[in-house]
XYZ file of C-alpha atoms in Angstrom:
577
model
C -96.133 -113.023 41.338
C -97.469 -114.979 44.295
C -99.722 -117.552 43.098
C -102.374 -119.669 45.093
C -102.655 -123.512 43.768
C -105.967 -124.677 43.279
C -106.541 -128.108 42.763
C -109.572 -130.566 43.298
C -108.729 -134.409 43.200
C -110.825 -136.356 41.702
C -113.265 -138.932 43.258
C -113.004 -142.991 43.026
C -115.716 -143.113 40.677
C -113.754 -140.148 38.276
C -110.500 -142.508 38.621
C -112.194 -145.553 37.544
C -113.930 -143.364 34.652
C -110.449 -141.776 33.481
C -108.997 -145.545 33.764
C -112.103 -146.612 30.850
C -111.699 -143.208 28.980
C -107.973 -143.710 28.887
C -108.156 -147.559 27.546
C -110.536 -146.581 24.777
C -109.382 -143.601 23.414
C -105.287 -144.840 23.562
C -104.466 -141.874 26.013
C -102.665 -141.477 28.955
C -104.577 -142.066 32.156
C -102.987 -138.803 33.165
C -104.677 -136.725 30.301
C -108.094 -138.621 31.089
C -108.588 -137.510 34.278
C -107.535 -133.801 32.641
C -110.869 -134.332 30.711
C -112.703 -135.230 33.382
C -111.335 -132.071 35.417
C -112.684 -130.182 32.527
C -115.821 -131.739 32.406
C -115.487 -134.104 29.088
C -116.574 -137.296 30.831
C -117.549 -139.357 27.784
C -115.697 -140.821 25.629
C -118.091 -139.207 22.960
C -117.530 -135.937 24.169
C -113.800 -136.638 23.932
C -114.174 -137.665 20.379
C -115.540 -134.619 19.498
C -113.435 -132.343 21.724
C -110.252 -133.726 20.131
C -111.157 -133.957 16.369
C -113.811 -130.533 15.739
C -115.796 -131.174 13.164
C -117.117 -128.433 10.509
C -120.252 -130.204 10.517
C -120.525 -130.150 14.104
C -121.466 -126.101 13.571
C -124.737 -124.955 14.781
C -127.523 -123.695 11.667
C -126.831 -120.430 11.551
C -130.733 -119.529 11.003
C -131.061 -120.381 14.857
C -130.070 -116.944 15.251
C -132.710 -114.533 15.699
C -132.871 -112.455 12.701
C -130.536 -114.058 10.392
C -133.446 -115.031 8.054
C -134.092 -111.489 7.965
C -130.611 -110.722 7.660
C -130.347 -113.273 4.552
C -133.314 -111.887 2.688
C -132.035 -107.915 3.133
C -128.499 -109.342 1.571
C -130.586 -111.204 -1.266
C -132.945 -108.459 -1.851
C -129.343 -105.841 -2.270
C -127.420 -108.046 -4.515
C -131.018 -108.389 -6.793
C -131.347 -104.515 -6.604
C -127.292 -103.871 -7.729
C -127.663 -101.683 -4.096
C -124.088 -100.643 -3.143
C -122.993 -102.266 0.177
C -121.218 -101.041 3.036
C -118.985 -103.384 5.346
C -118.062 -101.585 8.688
C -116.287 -102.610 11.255
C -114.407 -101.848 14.424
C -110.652 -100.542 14.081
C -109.339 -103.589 16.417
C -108.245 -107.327 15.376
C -111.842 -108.899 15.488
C -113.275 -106.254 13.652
C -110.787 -105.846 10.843
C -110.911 -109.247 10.427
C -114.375 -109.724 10.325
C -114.637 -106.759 7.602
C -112.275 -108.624 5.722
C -114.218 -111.883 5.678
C -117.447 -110.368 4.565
C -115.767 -108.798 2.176
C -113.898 -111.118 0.557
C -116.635 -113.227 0.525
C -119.013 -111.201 -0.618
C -116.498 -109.862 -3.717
C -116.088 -112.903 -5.297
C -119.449 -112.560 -6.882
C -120.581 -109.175 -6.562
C -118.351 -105.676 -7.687
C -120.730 -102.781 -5.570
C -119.235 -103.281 -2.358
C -117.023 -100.929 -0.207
C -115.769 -101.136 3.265
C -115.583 -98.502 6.172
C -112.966 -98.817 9.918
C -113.861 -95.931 12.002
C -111.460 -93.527 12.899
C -110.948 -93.723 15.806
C -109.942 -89.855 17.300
C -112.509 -88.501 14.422
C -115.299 -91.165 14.522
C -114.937 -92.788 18.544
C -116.227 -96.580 18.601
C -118.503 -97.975 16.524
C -120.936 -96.761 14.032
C -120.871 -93.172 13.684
C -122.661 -89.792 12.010
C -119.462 -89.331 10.137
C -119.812 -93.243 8.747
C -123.649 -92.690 8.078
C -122.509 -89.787 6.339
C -119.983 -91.372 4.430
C -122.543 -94.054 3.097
C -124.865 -91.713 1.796
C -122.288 -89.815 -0.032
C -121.390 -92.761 -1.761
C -124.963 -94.410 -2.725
C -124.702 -97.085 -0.330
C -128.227 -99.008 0.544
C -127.105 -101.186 3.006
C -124.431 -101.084 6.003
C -123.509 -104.815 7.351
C -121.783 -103.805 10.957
C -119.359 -106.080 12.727
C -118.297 -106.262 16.217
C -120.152 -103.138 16.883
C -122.851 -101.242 16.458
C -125.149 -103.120 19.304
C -125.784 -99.390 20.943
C -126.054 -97.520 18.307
C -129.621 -96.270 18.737
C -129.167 -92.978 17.313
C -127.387 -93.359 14.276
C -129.049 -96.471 13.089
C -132.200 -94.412 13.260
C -130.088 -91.319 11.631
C -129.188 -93.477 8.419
C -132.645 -94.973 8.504
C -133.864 -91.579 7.839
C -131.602 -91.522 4.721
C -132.755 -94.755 3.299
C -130.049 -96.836 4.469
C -130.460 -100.285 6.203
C -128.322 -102.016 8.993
C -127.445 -105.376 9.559
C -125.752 -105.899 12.865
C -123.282 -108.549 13.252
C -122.316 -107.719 17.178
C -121.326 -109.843 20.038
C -121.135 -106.718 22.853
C -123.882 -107.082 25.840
C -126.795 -105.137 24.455
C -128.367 -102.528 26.292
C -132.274 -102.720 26.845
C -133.644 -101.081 23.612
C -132.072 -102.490 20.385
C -131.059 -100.313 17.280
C -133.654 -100.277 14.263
C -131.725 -102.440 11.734
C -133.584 -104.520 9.530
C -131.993 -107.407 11.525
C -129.774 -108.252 14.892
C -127.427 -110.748 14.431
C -126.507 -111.097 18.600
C -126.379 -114.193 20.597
C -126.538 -112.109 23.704
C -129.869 -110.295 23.413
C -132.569 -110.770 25.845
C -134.616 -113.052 23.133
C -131.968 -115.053 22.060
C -132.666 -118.505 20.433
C -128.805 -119.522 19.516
C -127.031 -122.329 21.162
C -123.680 -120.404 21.699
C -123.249 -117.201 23.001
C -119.752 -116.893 22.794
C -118.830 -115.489 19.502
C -116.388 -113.607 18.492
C -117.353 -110.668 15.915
C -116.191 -112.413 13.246
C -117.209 -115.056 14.890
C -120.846 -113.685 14.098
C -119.945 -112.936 10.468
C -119.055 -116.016 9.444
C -122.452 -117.465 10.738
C -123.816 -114.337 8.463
C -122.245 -115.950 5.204
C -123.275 -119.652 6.390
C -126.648 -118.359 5.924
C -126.260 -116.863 3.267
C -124.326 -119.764 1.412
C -127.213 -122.228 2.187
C -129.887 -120.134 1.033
C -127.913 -119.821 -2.083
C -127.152 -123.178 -2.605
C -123.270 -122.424 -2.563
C -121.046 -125.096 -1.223
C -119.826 -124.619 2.250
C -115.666 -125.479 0.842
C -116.547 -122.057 -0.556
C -116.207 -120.278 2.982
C -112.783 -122.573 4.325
C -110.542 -119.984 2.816
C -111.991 -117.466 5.199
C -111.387 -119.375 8.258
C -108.275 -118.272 8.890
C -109.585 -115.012 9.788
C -111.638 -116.409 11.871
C -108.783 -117.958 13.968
C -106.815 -114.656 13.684
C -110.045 -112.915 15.374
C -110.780 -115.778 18.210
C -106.913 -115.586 19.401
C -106.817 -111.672 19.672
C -110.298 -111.393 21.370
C -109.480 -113.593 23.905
C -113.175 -115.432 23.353
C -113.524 -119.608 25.532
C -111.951 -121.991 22.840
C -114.745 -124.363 23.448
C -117.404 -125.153 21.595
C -118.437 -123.583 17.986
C -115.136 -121.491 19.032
C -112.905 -124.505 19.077
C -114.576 -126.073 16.104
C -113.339 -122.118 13.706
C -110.173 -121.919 15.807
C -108.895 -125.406 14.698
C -109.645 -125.482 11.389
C -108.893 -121.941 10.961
C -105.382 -122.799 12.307
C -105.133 -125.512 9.837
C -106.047 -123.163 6.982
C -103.638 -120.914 8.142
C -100.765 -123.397 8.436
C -101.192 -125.035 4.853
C -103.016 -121.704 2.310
C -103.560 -118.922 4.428
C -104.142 -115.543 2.079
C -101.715 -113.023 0.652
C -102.136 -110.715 3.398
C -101.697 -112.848 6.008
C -99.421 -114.897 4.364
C -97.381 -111.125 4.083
C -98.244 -110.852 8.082
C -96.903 -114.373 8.808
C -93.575 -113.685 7.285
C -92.878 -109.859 8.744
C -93.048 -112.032 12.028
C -90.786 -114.501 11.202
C -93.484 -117.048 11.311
C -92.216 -118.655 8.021
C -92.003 -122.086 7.977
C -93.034 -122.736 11.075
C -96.162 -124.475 12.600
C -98.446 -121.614 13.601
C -100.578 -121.462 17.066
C -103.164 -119.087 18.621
C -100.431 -117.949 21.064
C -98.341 -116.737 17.866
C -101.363 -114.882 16.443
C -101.697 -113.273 20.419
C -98.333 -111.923 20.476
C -97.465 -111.681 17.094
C -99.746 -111.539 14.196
C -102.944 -109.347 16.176
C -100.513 -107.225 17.798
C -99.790 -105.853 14.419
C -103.069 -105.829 12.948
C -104.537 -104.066 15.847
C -101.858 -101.517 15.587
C -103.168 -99.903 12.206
C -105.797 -99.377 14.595
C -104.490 -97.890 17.298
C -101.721 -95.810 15.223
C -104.053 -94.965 12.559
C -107.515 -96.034 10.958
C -107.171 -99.450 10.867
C -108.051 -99.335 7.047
C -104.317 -100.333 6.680
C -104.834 -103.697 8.439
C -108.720 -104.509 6.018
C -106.407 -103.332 3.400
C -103.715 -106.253 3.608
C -106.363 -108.843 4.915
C -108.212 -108.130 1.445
C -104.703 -107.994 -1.107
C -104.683 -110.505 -3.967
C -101.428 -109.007 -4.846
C -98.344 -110.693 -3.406
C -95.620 -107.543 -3.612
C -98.820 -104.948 -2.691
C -99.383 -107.325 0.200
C -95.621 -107.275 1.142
C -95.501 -103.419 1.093
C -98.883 -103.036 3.380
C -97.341 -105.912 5.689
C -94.112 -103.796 6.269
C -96.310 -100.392 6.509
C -98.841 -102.363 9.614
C -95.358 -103.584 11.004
C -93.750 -100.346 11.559
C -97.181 -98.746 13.343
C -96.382 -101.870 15.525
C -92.949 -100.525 16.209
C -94.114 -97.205 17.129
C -97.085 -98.520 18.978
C -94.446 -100.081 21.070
C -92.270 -97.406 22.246
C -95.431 -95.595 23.414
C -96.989 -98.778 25.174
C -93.665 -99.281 26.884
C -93.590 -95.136 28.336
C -96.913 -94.945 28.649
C -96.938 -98.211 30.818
C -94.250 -97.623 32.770
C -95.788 -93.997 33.678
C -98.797 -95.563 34.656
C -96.901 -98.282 37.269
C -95.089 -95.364 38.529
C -98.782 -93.467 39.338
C -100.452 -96.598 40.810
C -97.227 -97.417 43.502
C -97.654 -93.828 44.401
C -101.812 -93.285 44.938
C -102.539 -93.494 48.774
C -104.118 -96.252 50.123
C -103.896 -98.198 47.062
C -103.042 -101.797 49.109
C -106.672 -101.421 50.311
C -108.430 -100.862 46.874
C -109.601 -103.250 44.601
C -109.456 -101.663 41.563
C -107.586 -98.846 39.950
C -109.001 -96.080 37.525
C -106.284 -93.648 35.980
C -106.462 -90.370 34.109
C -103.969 -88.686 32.043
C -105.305 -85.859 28.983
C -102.044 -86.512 27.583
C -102.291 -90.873 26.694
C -102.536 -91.828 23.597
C -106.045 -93.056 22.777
C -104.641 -96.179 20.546
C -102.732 -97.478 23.909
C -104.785 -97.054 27.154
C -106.334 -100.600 26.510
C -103.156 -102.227 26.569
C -101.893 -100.360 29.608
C -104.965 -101.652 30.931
C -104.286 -105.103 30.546
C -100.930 -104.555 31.833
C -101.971 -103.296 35.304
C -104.417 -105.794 34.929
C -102.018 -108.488 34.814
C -99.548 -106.664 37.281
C -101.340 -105.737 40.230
C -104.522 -108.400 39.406
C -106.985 -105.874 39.852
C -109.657 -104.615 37.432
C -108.554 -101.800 35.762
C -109.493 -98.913 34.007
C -107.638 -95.893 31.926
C -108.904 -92.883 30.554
C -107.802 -89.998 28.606
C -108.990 -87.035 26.507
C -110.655 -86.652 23.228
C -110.212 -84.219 21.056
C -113.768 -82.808 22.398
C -112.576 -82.861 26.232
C -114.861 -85.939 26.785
C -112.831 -88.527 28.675
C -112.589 -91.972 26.875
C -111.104 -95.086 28.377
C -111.022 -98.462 28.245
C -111.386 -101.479 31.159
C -109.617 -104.663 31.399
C -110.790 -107.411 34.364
C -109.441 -110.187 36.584
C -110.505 -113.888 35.836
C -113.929 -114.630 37.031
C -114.988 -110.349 37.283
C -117.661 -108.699 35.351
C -116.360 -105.567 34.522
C -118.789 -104.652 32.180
C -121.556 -105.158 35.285
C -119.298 -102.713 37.146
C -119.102 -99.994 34.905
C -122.989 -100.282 34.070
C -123.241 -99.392 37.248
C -122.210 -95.918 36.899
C -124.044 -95.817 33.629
C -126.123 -92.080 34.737
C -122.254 -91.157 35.247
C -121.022 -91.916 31.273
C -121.996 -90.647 27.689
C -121.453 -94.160 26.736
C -120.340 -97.732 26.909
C -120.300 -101.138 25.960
C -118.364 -103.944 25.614
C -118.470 -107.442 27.435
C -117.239 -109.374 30.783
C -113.682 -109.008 30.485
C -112.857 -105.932 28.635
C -115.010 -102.528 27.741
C -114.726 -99.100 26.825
C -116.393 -96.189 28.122
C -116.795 -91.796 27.700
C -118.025 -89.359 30.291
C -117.336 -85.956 31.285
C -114.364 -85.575 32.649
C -115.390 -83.976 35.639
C -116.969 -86.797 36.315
C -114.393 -89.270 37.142
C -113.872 -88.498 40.546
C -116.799 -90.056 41.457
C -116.595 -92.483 38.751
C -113.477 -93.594 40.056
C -115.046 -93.636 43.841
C -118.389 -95.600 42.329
C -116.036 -98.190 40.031
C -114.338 -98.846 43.638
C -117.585 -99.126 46.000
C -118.712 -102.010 43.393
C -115.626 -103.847 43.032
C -115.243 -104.128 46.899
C -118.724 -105.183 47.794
C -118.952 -107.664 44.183
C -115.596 -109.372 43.848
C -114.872 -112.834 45.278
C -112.242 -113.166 47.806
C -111.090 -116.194 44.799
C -110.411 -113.060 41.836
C -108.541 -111.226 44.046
C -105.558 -113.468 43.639
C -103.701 -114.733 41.053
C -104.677 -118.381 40.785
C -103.287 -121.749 39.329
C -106.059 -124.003 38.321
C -103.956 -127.666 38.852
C -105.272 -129.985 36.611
C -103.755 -132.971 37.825
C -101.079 -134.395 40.473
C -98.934 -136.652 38.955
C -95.714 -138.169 39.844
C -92.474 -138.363 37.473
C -93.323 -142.244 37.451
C -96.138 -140.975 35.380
C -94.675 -138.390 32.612
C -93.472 -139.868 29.383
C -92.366 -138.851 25.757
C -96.428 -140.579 24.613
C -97.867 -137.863 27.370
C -96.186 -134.924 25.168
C -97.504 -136.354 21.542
C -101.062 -136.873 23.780
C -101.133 -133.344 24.878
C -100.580 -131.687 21.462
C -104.801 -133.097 20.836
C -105.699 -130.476 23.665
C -104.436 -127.548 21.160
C -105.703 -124.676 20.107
C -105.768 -123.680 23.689
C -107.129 -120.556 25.257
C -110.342 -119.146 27.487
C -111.765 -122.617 29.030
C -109.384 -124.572 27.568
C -106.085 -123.672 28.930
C -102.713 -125.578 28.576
C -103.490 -128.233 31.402
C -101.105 -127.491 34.354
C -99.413 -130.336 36.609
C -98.267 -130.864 40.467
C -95.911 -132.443 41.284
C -95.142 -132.582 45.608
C -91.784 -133.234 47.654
C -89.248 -132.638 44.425
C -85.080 -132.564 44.746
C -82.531 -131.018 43.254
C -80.713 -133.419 41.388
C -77.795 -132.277 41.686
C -76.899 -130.509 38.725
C -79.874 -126.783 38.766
C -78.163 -123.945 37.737
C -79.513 -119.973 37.088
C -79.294 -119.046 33.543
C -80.396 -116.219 31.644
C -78.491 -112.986 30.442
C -79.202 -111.353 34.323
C -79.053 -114.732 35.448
C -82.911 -114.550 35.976
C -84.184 -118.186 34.863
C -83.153 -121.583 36.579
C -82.613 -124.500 34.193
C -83.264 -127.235 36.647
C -82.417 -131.647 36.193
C -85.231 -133.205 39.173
C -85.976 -135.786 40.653
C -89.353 -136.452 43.097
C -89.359 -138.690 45.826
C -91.794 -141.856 44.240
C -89.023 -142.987 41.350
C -85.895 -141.999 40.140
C -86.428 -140.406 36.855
C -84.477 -137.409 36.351
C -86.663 -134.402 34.929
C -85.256 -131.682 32.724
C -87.161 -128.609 33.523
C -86.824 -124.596 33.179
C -88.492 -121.914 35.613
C -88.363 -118.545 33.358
C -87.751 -115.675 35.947
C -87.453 -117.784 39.227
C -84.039 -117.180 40.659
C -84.929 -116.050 43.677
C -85.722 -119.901 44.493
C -82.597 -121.072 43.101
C -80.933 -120.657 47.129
C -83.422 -122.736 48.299
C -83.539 -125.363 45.258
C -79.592 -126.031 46.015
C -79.990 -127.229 49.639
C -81.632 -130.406 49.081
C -84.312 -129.525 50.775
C -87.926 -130.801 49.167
C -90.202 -128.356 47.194
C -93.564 -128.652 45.003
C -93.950 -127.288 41.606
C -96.962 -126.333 39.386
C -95.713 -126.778 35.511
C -96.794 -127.705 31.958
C -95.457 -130.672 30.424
C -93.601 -129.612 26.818
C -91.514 -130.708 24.537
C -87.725 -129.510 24.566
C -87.533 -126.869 21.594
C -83.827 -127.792 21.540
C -83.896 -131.365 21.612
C -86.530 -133.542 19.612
C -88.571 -136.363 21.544
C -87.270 -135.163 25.207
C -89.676 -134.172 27.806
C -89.420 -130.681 29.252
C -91.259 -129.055 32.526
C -92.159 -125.543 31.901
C -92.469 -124.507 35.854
C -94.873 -121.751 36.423
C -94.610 -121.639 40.426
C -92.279 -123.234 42.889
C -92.937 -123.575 46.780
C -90.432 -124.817 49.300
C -92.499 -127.463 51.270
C -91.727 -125.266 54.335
C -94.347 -122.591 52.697
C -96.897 -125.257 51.555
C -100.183 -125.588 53.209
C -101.207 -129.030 54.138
């Protein structure tokens, strides 16, 4: 990929700043003036960023609603009312089930939990899970991660005597459902200081409430937040803020007593043993919980999230693991079928976005061959196929810094339906519509996208020279973790770098360059590897002087010894003054 470097340097009076951060919070000056790029210019602030605290989380009765939301829960449990927990058939809204649910069973038996499915059902709350609550006695529905649109069949189980709590997080449209109570930090009249949770996210806050007003102790809800970390690494939500504050202490709760089920999920990924990040949960633990989803109901994935029993656990874990193995064979045809469409479509150098059709796609996948065009051609994209109703469903994926929620709600008279938020969103219409769908997605996207999200773009942190990069930089960097939206791994320059002597090309198709450099202000040699670089390896081996864009890591292979992870290397020749 051909990356543009971005990089701002920072001002006299932001040097002098990082030099007083640095002193009194024993960092390097280095990682200081990485604060400072991120907009932590207090030593306060840096406190706080580097140490969450639970008690740092906002009251969840700042929420509009959730005192509402509290007394329908109160009044159910006092009435013996059975209670329904639904949820989305994805990683956030499995997970989220889960937590209500296990929270909620510890002191009360009437409680059942409903995943959509999602060829018989669609997204969200449906007749079919209205219907299924009635049948069953159920007086109240709590909904997570969905249900923000659902106008017509909040209003259809309201005329069977059953109440909705919605626990959502999707942009709402202008008229809200009739629930009893909203629990959304993105309506129009919101009063909470963070708008940025995830659906579980949103039920945790629920349970917060609900523990104060019950006088339970807050240790209570810590065994849950490991969910809660599962559900903020899969949905890709900023890990700043109340975010940060669940994802950390989620991680640590999943590092020293996470669940049965997860511990079961942990150890069908080889994750034994070893210290557990968000990246692991992104491309290994929510892979396979969103797979139940995609291969089946996702009642699988609640299923092992709920399990007290270690061998049951064991047996579900294998079960989720194997719809991830089939889920992968299709993801890697139905991918490759969709690259092969987009190098073919005329004109396609000139379009901004791309919106593909195929009856045939599986419905579990097109949201991950989304994100892969996405991330190939770094264009907003969109992918549709058939349900079993001939309405076209599909789902979008965005660029960094593109609304593509705003662009599809712009073809809203076009669609049945839609939702979702900046970054990803799913959508129905008549098929026959897509044509123009497809030419009204593209008229947006040219005349709304920045000439800056049409590239793929490193963010540079800092310069720094070698001079500068030390074993105490590596054990500094680890108190930037979890990282994620906002708060990615902070990325390095370094200019006019040499060959030491010794770069070679490694790899099993000699794709990768494992490279010893050294830069032109000291003579520290720096180990470094540049995964699927070669082509630069000609160029490396003259002598001649490059710049490189890389994170700063610690060699897997040897303890203590600093390792460059290069992302991007350009010959100075191609560099832009």
């Amino acid at each position: 990929m051909n990356y543009e470097w971005s990089y701002n340097p920072p001002s006299d009076a932001q040097l002098k700043l990082a030099g007083e951060m640095a002193e009194e919070l024993k960092i390097n000056p280095v990682l200081a003036r990485v604060l400072i790029a991120r907009g932590i210019d207090s030593v306060q602030e840096a406190r706080k960023f580097f140490r969450p605290q639970l008690t740092d989380l906002h009251d969840p009765f700042l929420f509009q609603d959730m005192q509402k939301a509290v007394n329908r829960l109160n009044e159910a449990l006092g009435r013996k009312e059975r209670i329904l927990v639904y949820g989305d058939y994805d990683v956030d809204g499995c997970t989220a089930v889960a937590l209500v649910y296990r929270f909620l069973q510890q002191f009360y038996s009437n409680i059942d939990y409903y995943i959509p499915d999602r060829n018989e059902d669609g997204y969200g709350v449906s007749r079919k899970g209205v219907d299924y609550a009635q049948e069953t006695g159920v007086g109240l529905v709590i909904v997570l991660d969905c249900g923000i649109k659902a106008i017509e069949e909040v209003a259809y189980a309201k005329e069977k005597g059953i109440d909705f709590i919605i626990c959502d997080h999707h942009v709402p449209g202008e008229e809200l459902p009739p629930a009893v109570a909203i629990l959304n930090a993105k309506r129009f009249d919101n009063t909470y200081p963070y708008e940025h949770l995830c659906g579980c996210g949103v039920g945790f806050k629920l349970i917060q409430a609900f523990a104060i007003n019950n006088g339970i102790e807050f240790s209570s809800l810590i065994p849950l937040l490991d969910l809660c970390a599962i559900s903020i690494a899969a949905d890709l939500v900023p890990i700043m803020g109340e975010n940060r504050i669940l994802a950390y202490h989620g991680l640590r709760q999943l590092n020293s007593s996470p669940s049965i089920g997860v511990k079961a999920l942990m150890e069908i990924c080889g994750l034994t043993n070893k210290e557990i990040s968000l990246g692991d949960i992104i491309f290994k633990i929510g892979p396979r919980i969103n797979a139940s989803g995609r291969m089946q109901t996702g009642n699988e994935a609640v299923a092992l999230l709920i399990e007290k029993d270690q061998q049951a656990a064991g047996k579900l874990a294998e079960q989720i693991n194997e719809y991830n193995e089939q889920r992968k064979d299709l993801d890697k045809s139905m991918t490759e079928e969709a690259n092969r469409i987009v190098k073919t479509l005329e004109h396609r150098h000139e379009h901004k976005s791309i919106v593909l059709f195929n009856e045939e796609w599986h419905r579990g996948i097109i949201g991950i061959v989304a994100s892969r065009l996405t991330e190939v051609f770094y264009k907003p994209s969109v992918v549709l196929t058939c349900n079993d109703d001939g309405m076209a469903t599909g789902s979008a994926r965005s660029v960094p810094g593109f609304d593509v929620y705003k662009a599809i709600e712009s073809c809203a008279d076009l669609l049945e339906n839609f939702g979702g938020h900046t970054y990803a969103a799913g959508l129905s219409m008549p098929a026959q519509n897509i044509p123009e769908f497809r030419r009204r997605f593209e008229q947006y996207v040219q005349e709304n996208i920045q000439p800056e999200q049409v590239n793929a773009i490193l963010r540079i942190d800092a310069e720094v020279d070698f001079r500068e990069i030390n074993r105490r930089i590596v054990s500094n960097l680890k108190r930037f973790a979890p990282y994620g939206p906002d708060n990615p791994k902070p990325l390095f320059c370094t200019r006019q770098v040499y060959d030491y002597g010794t770069s070679k090309v490694v790899g099993r198709d000699q794709e990768h360059i494992k490279l010893e450099l050294v830069d032109s202000k000291s003579s520290n040699v720096m180990n470094g590897i540049a995964f699927g670089q070669s082509s630069q390896a000609r160029y490396i081996k003259t002598k001649r002087a490059f710049d490189i864009v890389y994170h700063i890591e610690e060699n897997s292979h040897k303890r203590g010894e600093v390792q460059l992870q290069i992302e991007d290397i350009k010959p100075q020749e191609e560099v832009t003054p």
